[in-house]
mmCIF file of C-alpha atoms in Angstrom:
data_model
loop_
_atom_site.group_PDB
_atom_site.id
_atom_site.type_symbol
_atom_site.label_atom_id
_atom_site.label_comp_id
_atom_site.label_asym_id
_atom_site.label_seq_id
_atom_site.Cartn_x
_atom_site.Cartn_y
_atom_site.Cartn_z
ATOM 1 C CA UNK Y 255 80.221 21.420 -126.236
ATOM 2 C CA UNK Y 256 82.144 24.513 -126.723
ATOM 3 C CA UNK Y 257 79.683 26.039 -128.314
ATOM 4 C CA UNK Y 258 77.487 26.151 -125.496
ATOM 5 C CA UNK Y 259 80.352 27.478 -123.313
ATOM 6 C CA UNK Y 260 80.600 30.621 -125.149
ATOM 7 C CA UNK Y 261 77.254 33.014 -123.386
ATOM 8 C CA UNK Y 262 77.869 35.361 -121.049
ATOM 9 C CA UNK Y 263 77.786 33.374 -117.858
ATOM 10 C CA UNK Y 264 77.658 29.972 -119.669
ATOM 11 C CA UNK Y 265 78.954 27.741 -116.718
ATOM 12 C CA UNK Y 266 82.318 25.591 -118.383
ATOM 13 C CA UNK Y 267 82.853 22.252 -119.095
ATOM 14 C CA UNK Y 268 85.837 21.743 -121.527
ATOM 15 C CA UNK Y 269 88.827 21.857 -120.222
ATOM 16 C CA UNK Y 270 89.595 25.332 -122.144
ATOM 17 C CA UNK Y 271 86.369 26.491 -120.452
ATOM 18 C CA UNK Y 272 87.798 26.033 -117.015
ATOM 19 C CA UNK Y 273 91.204 27.773 -117.694
ATOM 20 C CA UNK Y 274 89.681 30.477 -119.147
ATOM 21 C CA UNK Y 275 87.304 30.947 -116.191
ATOM 22 C CA UNK Y 276 90.369 30.443 -113.631
ATOM 23 C CA UNK Y 277 92.261 33.131 -115.371
ATOM 24 C CA UNK Y 278 88.765 35.044 -116.348
ATOM 25 C CA UNK Y 279 87.932 34.961 -112.338
ATOM 26 C CA UNK Y 280 91.573 36.002 -111.917
ATOM 27 C CA UNK Y 281 91.048 38.850 -113.650
ATOM 28 C CA UNK Y 282 87.951 39.945 -111.790
ATOM 29 C CA UNK Y 283 89.972 39.942 -108.365
ATOM 30 C CA UNK Y 284 93.383 41.139 -109.667
ATOM 31 C CA UNK Y 285 95.596 38.186 -108.932
ATOM 32 C CA UNK Y 286 98.199 37.073 -110.467
ATOM 33 C CA UNK Y 287 97.593 34.488 -113.683
ATOM 34 C CA UNK Y 288 99.102 31.261 -113.644
ATOM 35 C CA UNK Y 289 101.070 28.705 -116.103
ATOM 36 C CA UNK Y 290 99.099 26.273 -117.966
ATOM 37 C CA UNK Y 291 101.418 23.642 -119.070
ATOM 38 C CA UNK Y 292 100.346 20.992 -121.581
ATOM 39 C CA UNK Y 293 101.246 17.298 -120.803
ATOM 40 C CA UNK Y 294 99.433 16.273 -124.407
ATOM 41 C CA UNK Y 295 101.017 13.593 -126.232
ATOM 42 C CA UNK Y 296 102.075 15.411 -128.880
ATOM 43 C CA UNK Y 297 105.292 18.188 -130.457
ATOM 44 C CA UNK Y 298 104.780 21.345 -129.457
ATOM 45 C CA UNK Y 299 102.187 20.961 -126.874
ATOM 46 C CA UNK Y 300 103.091 24.526 -125.440
ATOM 47 C CA UNK Y 301 102.240 26.323 -128.634
ATOM 48 C CA UNK Y 302 98.774 24.025 -130.175
ATOM 49 C CA UNK Y 303 97.995 24.922 -125.858
ATOM 50 C CA UNK Y 304 98.207 29.000 -125.977
ATOM 51 C CA UNK Y 305 96.781 28.980 -129.836
ATOM 52 C CA UNK Y 306 93.575 27.218 -128.221
ATOM 53 C CA UNK Y 307 93.058 29.086 -125.623
ATOM 54 C CA UNK Y 308 93.693 32.547 -127.798
ATOM 55 C CA UNK Y 309 90.965 31.527 -130.389
ATOM 56 C CA UNK Y 310 88.606 30.905 -127.272
ATOM 57 C CA UNK Y 311 89.130 33.807 -125.466
ATOM 58 C CA UNK Y 312 88.071 35.714 -129.216
ATOM 59 C CA UNK Y 313 85.140 33.515 -128.898
ATOM 60 C CA UNK Y 314 83.879 34.259 -125.814
ATOM 61 C CA UNK Y 315 84.757 38.142 -127.101
ATOM 62 C CA UNK Y 316 82.880 37.832 -129.461
ATOM 63 C CA UNK Y 317 79.937 36.641 -127.261
ATOM 64 C CA UNK Y 318 80.036 39.393 -124.969
ATOM 65 C CA UNK Y 319 82.357 38.676 -122.470
ATOM 66 C CA UNK Y 320 83.941 41.611 -120.506
ATOM 67 C CA UNK Y 321 86.874 40.135 -120.181
ATOM 68 C CA UNK Y 322 87.220 37.992 -122.682
ATOM 69 C CA UNK Y 323 90.182 41.299 -123.685
ATOM 70 C CA UNK Y 324 91.767 41.024 -120.500
ATOM 71 C CA UNK Y 325 92.046 37.542 -120.497
ATOM 72 C CA UNK Y 326 93.354 37.918 -124.303
ATOM 73 C CA UNK Y 327 96.079 40.305 -123.656
ATOM 74 C CA UNK Y 328 97.533 37.695 -120.686
ATOM 75 C CA UNK Y 329 97.843 35.466 -123.775
ATOM 76 C CA UNK Y 330 99.713 36.390 -126.197
ATOM 77 C CA UNK Y 331 101.187 39.211 -123.485
ATOM 78 C CA UNK Y 332 103.804 36.484 -122.020
ATOM 79 C CA UNK Y 333 102.139 36.996 -118.660
ATOM 80 C CA UNK Y 334 100.286 33.184 -118.585
ATOM 81 C CA UNK Y 335 103.334 31.253 -119.914
ATOM 82 C CA UNK Y 336 102.642 27.397 -121.864
ATOM 83 C CA UNK Y 337 106.394 25.550 -121.838
ATOM 84 C CA UNK Y 338 105.824 22.587 -124.053
ATOM 85 C CA UNK Y 339 106.561 19.465 -122.576
ATOM 86 C CA UNK Y 340 107.987 16.021 -123.802
ATOM 87 C CA UNK Y 341 107.550 12.405 -122.108
ATOM 88 C CA UNK Y 342 109.188 9.055 -123.411
ATOM 89 C CA UNK Y 343 107.341 6.452 -121.616
ATOM 90 C CA UNK Y 344 105.861 2.918 -123.121
ATOM 91 C CA UNK Y 345 102.142 2.771 -121.406
ATOM 92 C CA UNK Y 346 99.981 0.060 -123.568
ATOM 93 C CA UNK Y 347 96.264 0.833 -123.592
ATOM 94 C CA UNK Y 348 94.868 -2.023 -120.850
ATOM 95 C CA UNK Y 349 94.216 -5.362 -122.212
ATOM 96 C CA UNK Y 350 92.118 -8.578 -119.765
ATOM 97 C CA UNK Y 351 95.922 -10.090 -119.409
ATOM 98 C CA UNK Y 352 96.741 -7.151 -117.354
ATOM 99 C CA UNK Y 353 93.794 -7.603 -115.334
ATOM 100 C CA UNK Y 354 94.598 -10.713 -114.690
ATOM 101 C CA UNK Y 355 97.680 -10.535 -113.798
ATOM 102 C CA UNK Y 356 97.004 -7.633 -111.574
ATOM 103 C CA UNK Y 357 94.646 -10.047 -109.764
ATOM 104 C CA UNK Y 358 96.720 -13.225 -110.231
ATOM 105 C CA UNK Y 359 100.240 -11.429 -108.130
ATOM 106 C CA UNK Y 360 98.059 -9.033 -105.628
ATOM 107 C CA UNK Y 361 94.634 -10.728 -105.359
ATOM 108 C CA UNK Y 362 93.400 -6.968 -106.546
ATOM 109 C CA UNK Y 363 90.669 -6.945 -109.881
ATOM 110 C CA UNK Y 364 91.283 -3.475 -110.983
ATOM 111 C CA UNK Y 365 89.374 -3.110 -113.834
ATOM 112 C CA UNK Y 366 91.173 -0.675 -115.501
ATOM 113 C CA UNK Y 367 95.170 -1.101 -114.499
ATOM 114 C CA UNK Y 368 97.603 1.300 -116.063
ATOM 115 C CA UNK Y 369 100.296 -0.923 -117.358
ATOM 116 C CA UNK Y 370 104.018 0.965 -117.902
ATOM 117 C CA UNK Y 371 107.628 -0.208 -118.405
ATOM 118 C CA UNK Y 372 110.157 0.867 -116.058
ATOM 119 C CA UNK Y 373 112.238 3.771 -118.684
ATOM 120 C CA UNK Y 374 110.607 7.298 -118.000
ATOM 121 C CA UNK Y 375 112.237 10.923 -119.237
ATOM 122 C CA UNK Y 376 109.847 13.515 -118.798
ATOM 123 C CA UNK Y 377 111.173 16.868 -120.767
ATOM 124 C CA UNK Y 378 109.412 20.345 -119.364
ATOM 125 C CA UNK Y 379 110.236 23.709 -120.926
ATOM 126 C CA UNK Y 380 111.364 26.011 -118.031
ATOM 127 C CA UNK Y 381 108.868 28.829 -118.740
ATOM 128 C CA UNK Y 382 106.755 29.369 -115.590
ATOM 129 C CA UNK Y 383 105.113 32.445 -114.753
ATOM 130 C CA UNK Y 384 105.062 33.282 -110.595
ATOM 131 C CA UNK Y 385 107.140 30.330 -109.221
ATOM 132 C CA UNK Y 386 107.161 26.574 -110.258
ATOM 133 C CA UNK Y 387 106.582 22.644 -108.406
ATOM 134 C CA UNK Y 388 109.941 22.534 -106.451
ATOM 135 C CA UNK Y 389 110.744 19.432 -108.646
ATOM 136 C CA UNK Y 390 114.467 19.276 -107.289
ATOM 137 C CA UNK Y 391 113.234 18.154 -103.912
ATOM 138 C CA UNK Y 392 111.603 14.748 -105.588
ATOM 139 C CA UNK Y 393 113.873 11.445 -105.650
ATOM 140 C CA UNK Y 394 113.296 11.389 -109.996
ATOM 141 C CA UNK Y 395 112.861 15.166 -111.334
ATOM 142 C CA UNK Y 396 111.541 15.715 -114.625
ATOM 143 C CA UNK Y 397 114.013 17.227 -117.395
ATOM 144 C CA UNK Y 398 113.806 21.390 -116.917
ATOM 145 C CA UNK Y 399 115.576 22.645 -119.945
ATOM 146 C CA UNK Y 400 115.353 25.360 -122.787
ATOM 147 C CA UNK Y 401 112.312 25.940 -125.313
ATOM 148 C CA UNK Y 402 114.127 25.473 -128.049
ATOM 149 C CA UNK Y 403 115.654 21.928 -126.399
ATOM 150 C CA UNK Y 404 112.427 20.889 -125.991
ATOM 151 C CA UNK Y 405 111.861 20.208 -129.589
ATOM 152 C CA UNK Y 406 115.431 18.667 -129.808
ATOM 153 C CA UNK Y 407 114.646 15.747 -127.519
ATOM 154 C CA UNK Y 408 110.555 15.223 -129.366
ATOM 155 C CA UNK Y 409 112.308 15.032 -132.772
ATOM 156 C CA UNK Y 410 114.528 12.260 -131.273
ATOM 157 C CA UNK Y 411 112.101 10.469 -129.062
ATOM 158 C CA UNK Y 412 109.744 10.895 -132.963
ATOM 159 C CA UNK Y 413 111.993 9.336 -135.077
ATOM 160 C CA UNK Y 414 113.593 7.011 -132.987
ATOM 161 C CA UNK Y 415 111.127 5.711 -130.685
ATOM 162 C CA UNK Y 416 108.018 6.756 -132.502
ATOM 163 C CA UNK Y 417 109.592 5.583 -135.893
ATOM 164 C CA UNK Y 418 110.582 2.630 -135.630
ATOM 165 C CA UNK Y 419 107.086 1.416 -133.275
ATOM 166 C CA UNK Y 420 105.284 2.265 -136.583
ATOM 167 C CA UNK Y 421 108.227 0.081 -138.829
ATOM 168 C CA UNK Y 422 108.006 -2.866 -136.298
ATOM 169 C CA UNK Y 423 104.277 -2.551 -135.992
ATOM 170 C CA UNK Y 424 103.392 -3.388 -139.870
ATOM 171 C CA UNK Y 425 105.641 -5.394 -140.682
ATOM 172 C CA UNK Y 426 105.974 -7.492 -137.654
ATOM 173 C CA UNK Y 427 101.298 -8.201 -138.334
ATOM 174 C CA UNK Y 428 101.969 -9.062 -141.192
ATOM 175 C CA UNK Y 429 104.829 -11.570 -140.354
ATOM 176 C CA UNK Y 430 102.002 -13.148 -138.269
ATOM 177 C CA UNK Y 431 103.111 -11.939 -135.105
ATOM 178 C CA UNK Y 432 100.456 -9.712 -132.562
ATOM 179 C CA UNK Y 433 102.432 -8.821 -129.721
ATOM 180 C CA UNK Y 434 105.193 -6.604 -129.835
ATOM 181 C CA UNK Y 435 107.211 -8.596 -126.649
ATOM 182 C CA UNK Y 436 107.346 -12.193 -128.938
ATOM 183 C CA UNK Y 437 107.231 -10.233 -132.254
ATOM 184 C CA UNK Y 438 110.701 -8.618 -130.881
ATOM 185 C CA UNK Y 439 112.170 -11.681 -130.014
ATOM 186 C CA UNK Y 440 112.447 -12.955 -133.438
ATOM 187 C CA UNK Y 441 115.444 -11.968 -134.721
ATOM 188 C CA UNK Y 442 114.182 -10.745 -138.038
ATOM 189 C CA UNK Y 443 112.241 -8.574 -136.207
ATOM 190 C CA UNK Y 444 114.678 -7.981 -134.067
ATOM 191 C CA UNK Y 445 117.544 -6.854 -136.885
ATOM 192 C CA UNK Y 446 115.090 -4.805 -138.641
ATOM 193 C CA UNK Y 447 114.235 -3.077 -135.941
ATOM 194 C CA UNK Y 448 118.446 -2.350 -135.038
ATOM 195 C CA UNK Y 449 118.825 -1.645 -138.497
ATOM 196 C CA UNK Y 450 115.942 0.969 -139.218
ATOM 197 C CA UNK Y 451 117.353 2.678 -135.842
ATOM 198 C CA UNK Y 452 120.784 2.114 -137.387
ATOM 199 C CA UNK Y 453 119.763 4.270 -140.677
ATOM 200 C CA UNK Y 454 117.567 6.553 -138.325
ATOM 201 C CA UNK Y 455 120.324 7.694 -135.967
ATOM 202 C CA UNK Y 456 122.305 9.996 -138.389
ATOM 203 C CA UNK Y 457 119.660 12.341 -138.979
ATOM 204 C CA UNK Y 458 118.665 12.710 -135.221
ATOM 205 C CA UNK Y 459 120.009 15.967 -133.241
ATOM 206 C CA UNK Y 460 121.622 14.845 -129.986
ATOM 207 C CA UNK Y 461 119.866 16.039 -127.167
ATOM 208 C CA UNK Y 462 121.575 17.326 -124.230
ATOM 209 C CA UNK Y 463 123.096 15.117 -121.637
ATOM 210 C CA UNK Y 464 121.406 12.337 -123.869
ATOM 211 C CA UNK Y 465 124.451 8.916 -125.789
ATOM 212 C CA UNK Y 466 122.417 8.496 -128.953
ATOM 213 C CA UNK Y 467 123.735 5.296 -129.412
ATOM 214 C CA UNK Y 468 122.730 4.174 -125.989
ATOM 215 C CA UNK Y 469 119.482 5.459 -126.017
ATOM 216 C CA UNK Y 470 119.005 3.200 -129.434
ATOM 217 C CA UNK Y 471 120.007 0.264 -127.672
ATOM 218 C CA UNK Y 472 118.248 1.183 -125.081
ATOM 219 C CA UNK Y 473 114.713 1.185 -127.026
ATOM 220 C CA UNK Y 474 115.550 -2.626 -128.291
ATOM 221 C CA UNK Y 475 115.462 -3.709 -124.537
ATOM 222 C CA UNK Y 476 112.372 -1.470 -124.025
ATOM 223 C CA UNK Y 477 110.631 -3.176 -127.025
ATOM 224 C CA UNK Y 478 111.732 -6.308 -125.886
ATOM 225 C CA UNK Y 479 110.027 -6.229 -122.851
ATOM 226 C CA UNK Y 480 107.845 -9.538 -122.313
ATOM 227 C CA UNK Y 481 105.582 -8.064 -120.136
ATOM 228 C CA UNK Y 482 104.465 -4.526 -121.201
ATOM 229 C CA UNK Y 483 102.191 -6.825 -123.433
ATOM 230 C CA UNK Y 484 101.785 -4.235 -126.001
ATOM 231 C CA UNK Y 485 99.811 -4.579 -128.744
ATOM 232 C CA UNK Y 486 100.797 -4.500 -132.582
ATOM 233 C CA UNK Y 487 97.675 -2.926 -133.721
ATOM 234 C CA UNK Y 488 98.061 -0.611 -131.221
ATOM 235 C CA UNK Y 489 101.233 0.903 -132.748
ATOM 236 C CA UNK Y 490 100.097 0.526 -135.939
ATOM 237 C CA UNK Y 491 97.340 3.260 -135.614
ATOM 238 C CA UNK Y 492 96.798 6.777 -137.298
ATOM 239 C CA UNK Y 493 99.862 5.433 -139.432
ATOM 240 C CA UNK Y 494 98.776 8.553 -141.998
ATOM 241 C CA UNK Y 495 99.427 11.158 -139.200
ATOM 242 C CA UNK Y 496 102.424 9.265 -137.482
ATOM 243 C CA UNK Y 497 104.328 8.746 -140.507
ATOM 244 C CA UNK Y 498 104.322 12.138 -141.510
ATOM 245 C CA UNK Y 499 106.270 13.169 -138.302
ATOM 246 C CA UNK Y 500 108.116 10.373 -138.041
ATOM 247 C CA UNK Y 501 109.849 8.973 -140.882
ATOM 248 C CA UNK Y 502 108.945 12.260 -143.221
ATOM 249 C CA UNK Y 503 111.362 14.102 -141.786
ATOM 250 C CA UNK Y 504 114.215 11.316 -141.976
ATOM 251 C CA UNK Y 505 113.601 10.416 -145.508
ATOM 252 C CA UNK Y 506 114.067 14.742 -146.333
ATOM 253 C CA UNK Y 507 117.303 14.446 -144.365
ATOM 254 C CA UNK Y 508 118.438 11.272 -146.570
ATOM 255 C CA UNK Y 509 117.473 13.249 -149.099
ATOM 256 C CA UNK Y 510 119.921 16.097 -149.048
ATOM 257 C CA UNK Y 511 122.543 14.340 -147.253
ATOM 258 C CA UNK Y 512 122.556 11.945 -150.342
ATOM 259 C CA UNK Y 513 121.539 8.811 -148.221
ATOM 260 C CA UNK Y 514 120.087 5.386 -148.468
ATOM 261 C CA UNK Y 515 117.000 4.613 -146.784
ATOM 262 C CA UNK Y 516 116.259 1.184 -147.263
ATOM 263 C CA UNK Y 517 115.422 -0.001 -144.375
ATOM 264 C CA UNK Y 518 112.586 2.508 -143.731
ATOM 265 C CA UNK Y 519 111.774 2.065 -147.527
ATOM 266 C CA UNK Y 520 110.783 -1.677 -146.553
ATOM 267 C CA UNK Y 521 108.942 0.218 -143.186
ATOM 268 C CA UNK Y 522 106.820 1.924 -145.535
ATOM 269 C CA UNK Y 523 106.362 -0.857 -148.038
ATOM 270 C CA UNK Y 524 104.639 -2.689 -144.981
ATOM 271 C CA UNK Y 525 102.046 -0.238 -143.993
ATOM 272 C CA UNK Y 526 101.093 0.136 -147.483
ATOM 273 C CA UNK Y 527 100.772 -3.557 -147.170
ATOM 274 C CA UNK Y 528 99.464 -3.384 -144.341
ATOM 275 C CA UNK Y 529 97.270 -1.069 -144.788
ATOM 276 C CA UNK Y 530 94.963 -3.403 -147.995
ATOM 277 C CA UNK Y 531 93.358 -4.009 -144.857
ATOM 278 C CA UNK Y 532 94.012 -8.318 -145.608
ATOM 279 C CA UNK Y 533 96.909 -10.287 -144.301
ATOM 280 C CA UNK Y 534 99.593 -12.446 -145.962
ATOM 281 C CA UNK Y 535 96.770 -14.915 -145.334
ATOM 282 C CA UNK Y 536 94.534 -13.123 -147.264
ATOM 283 C CA UNK Y 537 92.463 -13.070 -143.942
ATOM 284 C CA UNK Y 538 90.809 -9.130 -142.911
ATOM 285 C CA UNK Y 539 92.691 -7.416 -140.550
ATOM 286 C CA UNK Y 540 90.040 -6.985 -137.657
ATOM 287 C CA UNK Y 541 90.866 -3.183 -135.333
ATOM 288 C CA UNK Y 542 92.908 -0.934 -138.038
ATOM 289 C CA UNK Y 543 92.454 2.977 -136.677
ATOM 290 C CA UNK Y 544 92.932 5.456 -138.940
ATOM 291 C CA UNK Y 545 90.029 7.605 -139.890
ATOM 292 C CA UNK Y 546 92.383 10.325 -140.882
ATOM 293 C CA UNK Y 547 93.259 7.904 -143.526
ATOM 294 C CA UNK Y 548 90.194 6.215 -144.446
ATOM 295 C CA UNK Y 549 88.833 4.501 -147.270
ATOM 296 C CA UNK Y 550 90.823 7.243 -149.310
ATOM 297 C CA UNK Y 551 94.057 5.368 -147.759
ATOM 298 C CA UNK Y 552 92.918 1.727 -147.633
ATOM 299 C CA UNK Y 553 91.793 2.505 -152.081
ATOM 300 C CA UNK Y 554 96.048 4.228 -153.076
ATOM 301 C CA UNK Y 555 97.345 1.179 -150.565
ATOM 302 C CA UNK Y 556 95.393 -1.749 -152.889
ATOM 303 C CA UNK Y 557 96.123 0.258 -156.313
ATOM 304 C CA UNK Y 558 99.888 0.439 -155.425
ATOM 305 C CA UNK Y 559 99.687 -3.748 -154.259
ATOM 306 C CA UNK Y 560 98.070 -4.548 -157.217
ATOM 307 C CA UNK Y 561 100.545 -2.703 -159.519
ATOM 308 C CA UNK Y 562 103.879 -1.269 -157.354
ATOM 309 C CA UNK Y 563 105.764 1.202 -159.505
ATOM 310 C CA UNK Y 564 107.087 4.637 -159.078
ATOM 311 C CA UNK Y 565 103.326 6.024 -160.449
ATOM 312 C CA UNK Y 566 101.013 4.411 -158.367
ATOM 313 C CA UNK Y 567 103.565 4.532 -155.268
ATOM 314 C CA UNK Y 568 104.308 8.428 -155.977
ATOM 315 C CA UNK Y 569 100.174 9.199 -155.653
ATOM 316 C CA UNK Y 570 99.870 7.623 -152.236
ATOM 317 C CA UNK Y 571 103.045 9.489 -151.295
ATOM 318 C CA UNK Y 572 102.322 12.694 -152.430
ATOM 319 C CA UNK Y 573 98.856 12.425 -150.223
ATOM 320 C CA UNK Y 574 100.469 11.557 -147.474
ATOM 321 C CA UNK Y 575 104.465 11.931 -147.160
ATOM 322 C CA UNK Y 576 103.476 15.706 -149.289
ATOM 323 C CA UNK Y 577 105.305 16.381 -153.234
ATOM 324 C CA UNK Y 578 108.787 17.059 -152.154
ATOM 325 C CA UNK Y 579 108.649 12.731 -150.768
ATOM 326 C CA UNK Y 580 106.651 11.863 -153.960
ATOM 327 C CA UNK Y 581 108.629 13.785 -156.176
ATOM 328 C CA UNK Y 582 111.656 11.904 -155.167
ATOM 329 C CA UNK Y 583 112.841 9.091 -158.252
ATOM 330 C CA UNK Y 584 114.443 7.453 -155.158
ATOM 331 C CA UNK Y 585 111.147 6.980 -152.559
ATOM 332 C CA UNK Y 586 109.487 6.397 -155.604
ATOM 333 C CA UNK Y 587 111.307 3.641 -156.546
ATOM 334 C CA UNK Y 588 112.875 1.900 -153.050
ATOM 335 C CA UNK Y 589 109.041 2.012 -151.827
ATOM 336 C CA UNK Y 590 108.087 0.104 -154.990
ATOM 337 C CA UNK Y 591 110.344 -2.435 -154.764
ATOM 338 C CA UNK Y 592 110.071 -2.743 -151.010
ATOM 339 C CA UNK Y 593 106.017 -3.587 -151.905
ATOM 340 C CA UNK Y 594 107.109 -5.869 -155.058
ATOM 341 C CA UNK Y 595 109.266 -7.865 -152.840
ATOM 342 C CA UNK Y 596 107.060 -7.735 -149.520
ATOM 343 C CA UNK Y 597 103.958 -9.161 -152.427
ATOM 344 C CA UNK Y 598 106.349 -11.744 -153.950
ATOM 345 C CA UNK Y 599 108.261 -12.661 -151.378
ATOM 346 C CA UNK Y 600 106.529 -12.775 -148.377
ATOM 347 C CA UNK Y 601 107.816 -10.122 -145.408
ATOM 348 C CA UNK Y 602 109.320 -12.748 -143.624
ATOM 349 C CA UNK Y 603 111.731 -13.803 -146.157
ATOM 350 C CA UNK Y 604 112.400 -9.905 -146.911
ATOM 351 C CA UNK Y 605 113.537 -9.291 -143.319
ATOM 352 C CA UNK Y 606 115.692 -12.648 -143.390
ATOM 353 C CA UNK Y 607 119.019 -10.673 -144.284
ATOM 354 C CA UNK Y 608 118.353 -8.792 -140.969
ATOM 355 C CA UNK Y 609 118.040 -12.055 -138.447
ATOM 356 C CA UNK Y 610 121.526 -11.596 -136.298
ATOM 357 C CA UNK Y 611 121.659 -7.890 -136.203
ATOM 358 C CA UNK Y 612 122.015 -6.563 -133.118
#
């Protein structure tokens, strides 16, 4: 798609092509540039947008576009700004049950309803050129913060919400659950997630205006919402990438502080067991999506489950968590023990110790 847009005069088709064309038009007409605000659900989305657009402009320059140099200058000089954003709202993929609910409740047949929880948090870096929308005039405005504070909110969400989502997904699926709400109604799962959050909390930097204990409690309420009907398989997707941003930094902080991470070890052990592709009843787990991990991750997971020890675990951790985690004796020992306990006792028995935790 992008390659077809590079020749001089080629019509834009991709988002980057359209943004570049708009900036080039402003250069031609002597109009001030605009702000490019990414809402992609990923950390540092503003910086990533800036880098990607600059690479597109550089490719246009190589193709002979006479405006590419000036557009590139706008991007690198700060004349075009790229504020980062962070959104926190659970929005599951559309399921048949959602369509049926809308039809039964409102008499409307909508083939693609967007289901979301009541809670929402939108944090935006206050870095705009030529003004910005007057969000102050709306009932529930986003939170505008300095650039460095966006990272604090992102880190909080990644470690607490995303990390506990992943931890819950693998353990709950192995325990026989398929939806988040019913899983959280299981006292063992609820207690496990609560314990995971408590173990992570000491590593989380406090975001301005956020009570971390209240945020932790609110997460447990949000996950327990029976009406969202979010699937555990959706939360389990792309673990080989997600765990690098949600659990790896927490492990490193625990290493530095000399703190234990037994709950996270069980979460990672459940992930390894899940990624073998076979559940505890010996049935294939259908719908596992982790293209980055692929067959290599499955092979390594099978090796660990077949012989859970510091060596097999270290090989897998080095591939997906890096040498710093893989070489830490406590990490390989605790995770190997977690995998062995899950294999020998079953995940339900392993989680029994967390029942009743609030």
